């Protein structure tokens, strides 16, 4: 019997709505498979907590989370709390404290009707973005000088360490080798003459150990164009923290939108818990109305299953998702349907039970 202890942080806005459906699916799996059991421990942290308690999570929050096998997160961020506070005091705090330096974001078209791309381009979109998740533009290094004065200056410094750059690039080469796919590095060495020239050098350097992996290296501006005009050229992509953030929302737009985009924040050494979440935010514009698509959070639950060696269940969840996507009227409005968040989750769980 495999027991997976999951810390659940539903968070803000649509976070609790979509996480509830993901848990529903995990419970349905638990019911079907006598070899797996999940425990769910919920933490009330987030922006509402901040407004009541003056903090996004408890002071000993990281220590408490450290005891779990995994973290399942909805989203943080809500009007009334500055976004940089909700991000830095919860989401980024967890990613950094648990050295979740790999962010796996699949960009996969599960149904041909889901892409806005016309014609031949985009019929076979299936790639994995590996986003550096610990430093780079998100290092938090900087300053705000002479606030409010005419000589005001703000610095936000990208930090690219040898260790941090090498390990993400090596992870990506390993992934490409293992899955026999090409590897594309996306950077910006023409304008960013320190950080991205260094990134490109490390990409080449590490690549010498992987002569079997076919590689490409694009500037991020051109890569954005290729995402739209020729997404089929990408198989495994490795990129920096901020570029990865932006490019994966673009990738989501090509494959059904944010309601379908999942992400896994991985600590490959398994020294700390990894965290699974939809890549979207708290979507205040649709929160509390049953409009949120729960498929992204269900997909991230399938990434969790993969991570714990339950790839067969991970695959089954995606197979069900493919089937579900064949009937647009039974999906949430973002995908053209009329169903509520819960109705999609219920139907998903039913389909799983019948598998
Ligand atoms: N990981 C996170 O917790 C995370 C990620 C991104 C943004 N945020 C925060 O979320 C808040 C809102 O940010 P935003 O509006 O820029 O991004 P967002 O991802 O919340 O929403 C962008 C758009 O996508 C739609 N959308 C998102 N998820 C959806 C779903 N599951 N189903 C249907 N439609 C969906 C929203 O309605 C909105 O129109 C901000 O406070 C931001 O800081 C948090
Ligand atoms: O990493 C971020 O910037 C937060 C959010 O936009 C995300 O993509 O996880
Ligand atoms: K999220
Ligand atoms: Mn993002």
XYZ file of C-alpha atoms and ligand atoms in Angstrom:
410
model
C 0.000 0.000 0.000
C 1.359 3.383 -1.017
C 0.287 6.298 1.157
C 0.729 9.827 -0.136
C 0.302 12.603 2.397
C -0.805 15.756 0.690
C -0.837 19.267 2.122
C -3.670 21.134 0.437
C -3.545 24.911 0.070
C -6.714 25.857 -1.823
C -5.818 29.556 -1.589
C -7.875 32.347 -3.095
C -10.518 33.035 -5.700
C -11.155 30.003 -7.891
C -8.367 28.110 -6.089
C -10.699 26.288 -3.662
C -13.226 25.611 -6.433
C -10.783 23.843 -8.731
C -8.799 22.083 -6.013
C -12.016 20.556 -4.669
C -12.530 18.826 -8.008
C -8.928 17.607 -8.165
C -9.330 16.041 -4.732
C -12.549 14.438 -5.929
C -10.593 12.688 -8.689
C -7.805 11.568 -6.354
C -10.428 10.145 -3.985
C -12.053 8.281 -6.873
C -8.659 6.747 -7.701
C -8.149 5.784 -4.097
C -11.512 4.028 -4.150
C -10.629 2.043 -7.246
C -7.055 1.152 -6.366
C -6.508 -0.723 -3.100
C -2.765 -0.087 -3.448
C -3.001 3.704 -3.121
C -4.223 5.908 -0.342
C -4.134 9.670 -0.009
C -4.426 11.822 3.060
C -5.434 15.444 2.663
C -4.552 18.091 5.230
C -5.914 21.500 4.434
C -4.240 24.804 5.256
C -6.341 27.988 5.230
C -3.493 30.194 4.020
C -3.865 32.874 1.417
C -5.137 36.418 1.019
C -8.180 36.121 3.288
C -5.881 34.757 5.962
C -3.592 37.710 5.346
C -6.419 40.190 5.800
C -7.347 38.570 9.129
C -3.920 37.573 10.455
C -1.539 39.938 8.695
C 0.377 37.061 7.117
C -0.079 34.782 4.112
C 0.899 31.675 6.093
C 1.884 30.845 9.639
C 5.455 31.568 10.729
C 6.143 27.838 11.075
C 4.304 27.139 7.795
C 7.325 25.893 5.881
C 8.328 23.523 8.704
C 4.830 22.108 8.809
C 4.644 21.635 5.052
C 8.049 19.933 5.029
C 6.506 16.847 6.617
C 4.231 16.142 3.662
C 4.981 14.162 0.521
C 3.412 16.765 -1.746
C 1.634 20.094 -1.780
C -1.490 20.640 -3.846
C -2.082 24.339 -4.418
C -4.955 26.253 -5.995
C -3.859 29.837 -6.492
C -3.085 32.929 -4.502
C -3.878 36.547 -5.135
C -6.893 38.663 -4.500
C -7.917 42.301 -4.659
C -7.029 44.012 -1.385
C -3.669 42.296 -1.003
C -0.766 43.461 -3.190
C 0.122 40.721 -5.688
C 3.819 40.801 -4.852
C 2.955 40.037 -1.219
C 0.692 37.090 -1.998
C 3.272 35.696 -4.409
C 6.413 36.255 -2.363
C 4.983 35.280 1.043
C 3.369 32.056 -0.096
C 3.878 30.689 -3.605
C 7.468 31.797 -4.149
C 8.324 31.146 -0.516
C 7.322 27.512 -0.977
C 9.093 27.125 -4.333
C 12.287 28.581 -2.884
C 12.231 27.009 0.588
C 11.715 23.556 -0.896
C 14.211 24.086 -3.705
C 11.569 23.259 -6.302
C 13.894 24.369 -9.034
C 12.175 22.526 -11.865
C 8.800 23.686 -13.127
C 7.277 21.200 -15.554
C 4.594 22.702 -17.764
C 3.208 20.476 -20.509
C 1.842 22.230 -23.583
C -0.208 19.505 -25.165
C -3.219 19.807 -27.406
C -5.706 17.245 -26.112
C -8.361 17.965 -28.741
C -7.862 19.584 -32.175
C -10.751 22.026 -31.681
C -9.064 23.589 -28.657
C -6.418 25.517 -30.560
C -7.125 28.948 -32.045
C -4.458 28.258 -34.666
C -5.859 27.766 -38.130
C -4.835 25.328 -40.790
C -2.025 22.858 -40.536
C -0.053 24.674 -37.877
C -0.904 23.442 -34.449
C -2.581 20.152 -35.178
C 0.074 18.261 -33.266
C 1.165 20.489 -30.400
C 2.861 18.397 -27.759
C 5.821 19.736 -25.845
C 7.118 20.166 -22.360
C 8.374 23.487 -21.045
C 10.945 23.115 -18.299
C 11.005 26.441 -16.515
C 13.850 27.340 -14.167
C 11.991 27.875 -10.917
C 14.398 29.086 -8.267
C 16.328 32.148 -9.394
C 16.890 34.195 -12.550
C 14.547 37.144 -12.784
C 12.748 35.827 -9.668
C 15.802 35.982 -7.418
C 14.273 38.844 -5.496
C 17.485 40.866 -5.726
C 17.102 44.569 -6.129
C 16.424 47.870 -4.503
C 14.133 50.859 -4.594
C 16.087 54.032 -4.136
C 14.994 57.652 -3.642
C 11.351 56.614 -3.506
C 9.087 59.354 -4.765
C 12.009 61.654 -5.602
C 12.909 62.823 -9.102
C 16.066 60.679 -8.943
C 14.077 57.548 -8.096
C 15.784 54.351 -9.306
C 14.513 50.786 -9.139
C 16.669 47.693 -9.600
C 15.425 44.166 -10.193
C 18.474 42.038 -10.753
C 18.446 38.699 -12.529
C 20.607 36.182 -10.711
C 21.935 33.237 -12.681
C 24.256 31.072 -10.636
C 26.478 28.399 -12.135
C 24.770 25.797 -9.965
C 21.246 27.004 -10.697
C 21.756 27.308 -14.428
C 23.603 24.041 -14.828
C 21.130 21.953 -12.885
C 18.061 23.055 -14.828
C 19.810 22.655 -18.154
C 21.121 19.243 -17.161
C 17.633 18.217 -16.030
C 16.299 19.232 -19.442
C 18.997 17.288 -21.313
C 18.228 14.230 -19.213
C 14.522 14.591 -19.960
C 15.173 14.977 -23.696
C 17.513 11.979 -23.737
C 15.153 9.791 -21.725
C 12.216 10.566 -23.980
C 14.228 10.741 -27.199
C 13.050 14.262 -27.985
C 14.813 17.378 -29.221
C 15.773 20.078 -26.733
C 15.257 23.784 -27.366
C 16.790 26.455 -25.170
C 15.012 29.809 -25.137
C 17.042 32.816 -24.002
C 17.962 36.351 -24.974
C 21.710 36.542 -25.375
C 21.647 39.446 -27.784
C 20.286 42.002 -25.320
C 21.055 40.454 -21.935
C 24.799 40.342 -22.342
C 25.598 38.813 -18.957
C 22.829 36.501 -17.852
C 21.725 35.108 -21.173
C 25.161 34.873 -22.737
C 26.068 32.809 -19.690
C 22.886 30.726 -20.072
C 23.715 30.006 -23.724
C 27.278 29.016 -22.831
C 26.103 26.613 -20.163
C 23.569 25.163 -22.595
C 26.391 24.418 -25.035
C 28.796 23.225 -22.386
C 26.412 20.740 -20.787
C 25.295 19.717 -24.264
C 28.741 18.251 -24.956
C 27.834 15.496 -22.521
C 24.686 14.769 -24.531
C 25.827 14.415 -28.147
C 22.807 12.166 -28.752
C 20.345 15.009 -27.999
C 19.444 17.236 -30.934
C 19.365 20.861 -29.794
C 18.061 24.241 -30.886
C 18.607 27.634 -29.338
C 16.235 30.538 -29.984
C 15.919 34.092 -28.811
C 12.749 34.491 -26.771
C 11.162 36.987 -29.150
C 11.526 34.713 -32.168
C 10.543 31.714 -30.061
C 7.271 33.472 -29.203
C 6.602 33.807 -32.907
C 7.386 30.122 -33.507
C 5.079 29.137 -30.642
C 2.254 30.546 -32.743
C 3.404 29.873 -36.304
C 5.085 26.517 -35.845
C 4.501 25.029 -32.380
C 5.144 21.537 -33.683
C 8.862 22.233 -33.830
C 9.107 22.160 -30.017
C 9.532 18.946 -28.030
C 11.364 19.742 -24.796
C 12.001 23.412 -24.018
C 14.232 24.797 -21.290
C 14.085 28.443 -20.323
C 14.550 30.916 -17.514
C 12.059 31.673 -14.772
C 10.358 34.756 -16.221
C 10.501 33.666 -19.851
C 9.014 30.334 -18.785
C 6.220 32.082 -16.928
C 5.238 34.144 -19.932
C 5.747 31.468 -22.573
C 3.593 28.946 -20.726
C 0.576 31.266 -20.638
C 1.140 31.665 -24.381
C 1.409 27.889 -24.706
C -1.810 27.565 -22.715
C -3.525 29.915 -25.144
C -2.583 27.557 -27.985
C -3.980 24.468 -26.317
C -7.271 25.443 -24.701
C -6.469 28.263 -22.324
C -5.521 28.608 -18.702
C -8.356 26.328 -17.634
C -6.342 23.459 -19.056
C -2.757 24.341 -18.154
C -0.987 22.402 -15.424
C 2.325 22.770 -13.670
C 4.515 20.791 -11.319
C 7.103 22.460 -9.081
C 9.621 19.717 -8.561
C 12.450 19.157 -6.133
C 14.124 16.360 -8.102
C 16.236 15.195 -5.167
C 13.029 14.587 -3.192
C 14.607 16.150 -0.166
C 11.541 18.390 0.131
C 7.938 18.076 -0.983
C 7.125 19.020 -4.561
C 4.115 21.180 -5.349
C 1.415 20.653 -7.949
C -0.864 23.427 -9.174
C -2.738 24.730 -12.160
C -0.595 27.473 -13.689
C -3.451 29.960 -13.646
C -4.114 32.442 -10.881
C -7.099 33.089 -8.642
C -9.151 34.572 -11.520
C -11.131 37.096 -9.441
C -13.204 37.917 -12.531
C -14.951 34.533 -12.394
C -14.493 33.474 -8.764
C -17.431 32.116 -6.778
C -19.653 31.572 -9.797
C -18.961 27.945 -10.650
C -17.390 29.073 -13.932
C -13.832 27.926 -13.281
C -12.522 25.073 -15.356
C -11.163 22.404 -12.994
C -9.262 20.483 -15.690
C -5.950 22.298 -15.157
C -5.964 21.386 -11.490
C -6.975 17.805 -12.328
C -4.133 17.633 -14.843
C -1.708 18.820 -12.153
C -3.030 16.011 -9.944
C -2.062 13.631 -12.745
C 1.441 15.125 -12.688
C 1.476 14.295 -8.992
C 0.532 10.700 -9.772
C 3.385 10.506 -12.308
C 5.823 11.914 -9.785
C 4.949 9.203 -7.278
C 5.431 6.432 -9.830
C 1.729 6.026 -10.608
C 2.191 6.782 -14.303
C -0.582 4.430 -15.284
C -3.073 6.455 -13.256
C -1.516 9.659 -14.571
C -2.129 8.437 -18.109
C -5.658 7.299 -17.280
C -6.532 10.763 -15.990
C -5.320 12.316 -19.254
C -7.202 9.703 -21.312
C -10.405 10.584 -19.486
C -9.688 14.261 -20.073
C -9.318 13.593 -23.807
C -12.687 11.789 -23.808
C -14.371 14.504 -21.808
C -13.111 17.172 -24.205
C -14.986 15.515 -27.058
C -18.274 16.848 -25.696
C -17.902 20.630 -25.520
C -21.387 21.301 -24.131
C -20.466 19.356 -20.995
C -17.446 21.577 -20.310
C -17.144 24.940 -18.540
C -17.864 28.189 -20.461
C -14.179 28.936 -21.172
C -14.293 25.872 -23.437
C -17.680 26.725 -24.887
C -19.821 24.625 -22.544
C -22.528 25.257 -20.004
C -21.405 23.021 -17.179
C -20.306 24.233 -13.767
C -16.957 23.509 -12.131
C -18.564 20.820 -9.975
C -20.486 19.229 -12.823
C -17.254 18.767 -14.779
C -15.578 17.242 -11.707
C -18.546 14.924 -11.048
C -18.616 13.742 -14.629
C -14.865 13.194 -14.569
C -15.122 11.127 -11.394
C -17.989 9.082 -12.914
C -15.955 8.341 -16.020
C -13.045 7.295 -13.851
C -15.223 4.978 -11.806
C -16.431 3.302 -15.003
C -12.854 2.743 -16.298
N 0.200 30.370 -9.053
C -0.577 31.326 -8.623
O -1.078 31.254 -7.533
C -0.858 32.506 -9.504
C -0.648 32.437 -10.887
C -0.988 33.526 -11.684
C -1.568 34.653 -11.123
N -1.759 34.680 -9.767
C -2.524 35.786 -9.151
O -3.904 35.623 -9.523
C -4.542 36.895 -9.599
C -5.220 37.071 -10.937
O -4.239 37.141 -11.949
P -4.549 37.186 -13.507
O -5.948 37.651 -13.709
O -3.442 37.882 -14.150
O -4.401 35.658 -13.985
P -5.420 34.444 -13.886
O -4.685 33.242 -14.336
O -6.023 34.359 -12.541
O -6.585 34.772 -14.941
C -6.316 35.142 -16.297
C -7.580 34.917 -17.143
O -7.792 33.501 -17.306
C -9.050 33.112 -16.806
N -8.889 31.828 -16.098
C -7.878 31.492 -15.267
N -8.061 30.262 -14.770
C -9.208 29.800 -15.296
C -9.937 28.584 -15.154
N -9.520 27.574 -14.365
N -11.101 28.445 -15.833
C -11.538 29.431 -16.624
N -10.903 30.602 -16.813
C -9.746 30.790 -16.141
C -9.471 34.223 -15.847
O -10.863 34.282 -15.730
C -8.838 35.448 -16.477
O -9.690 35.963 -17.464
C -3.447 37.915 -9.304
O -3.551 38.226 -7.940
C -2.152 37.177 -9.585
O -1.051 37.648 -8.849
C -1.435 33.646 -8.960
O 5.485 32.308 -11.169
C 4.707 33.254 -11.154
O 5.012 34.377 -11.575
C 3.332 33.074 -10.601
C 2.398 32.604 -11.648
O 2.244 33.513 -12.677
C 2.795 31.264 -12.175
O 2.854 31.113 -13.399
O 2.992 30.341 -11.378
K -1.841 28.337 -9.459
Mn 2.244 32.632 -14.646
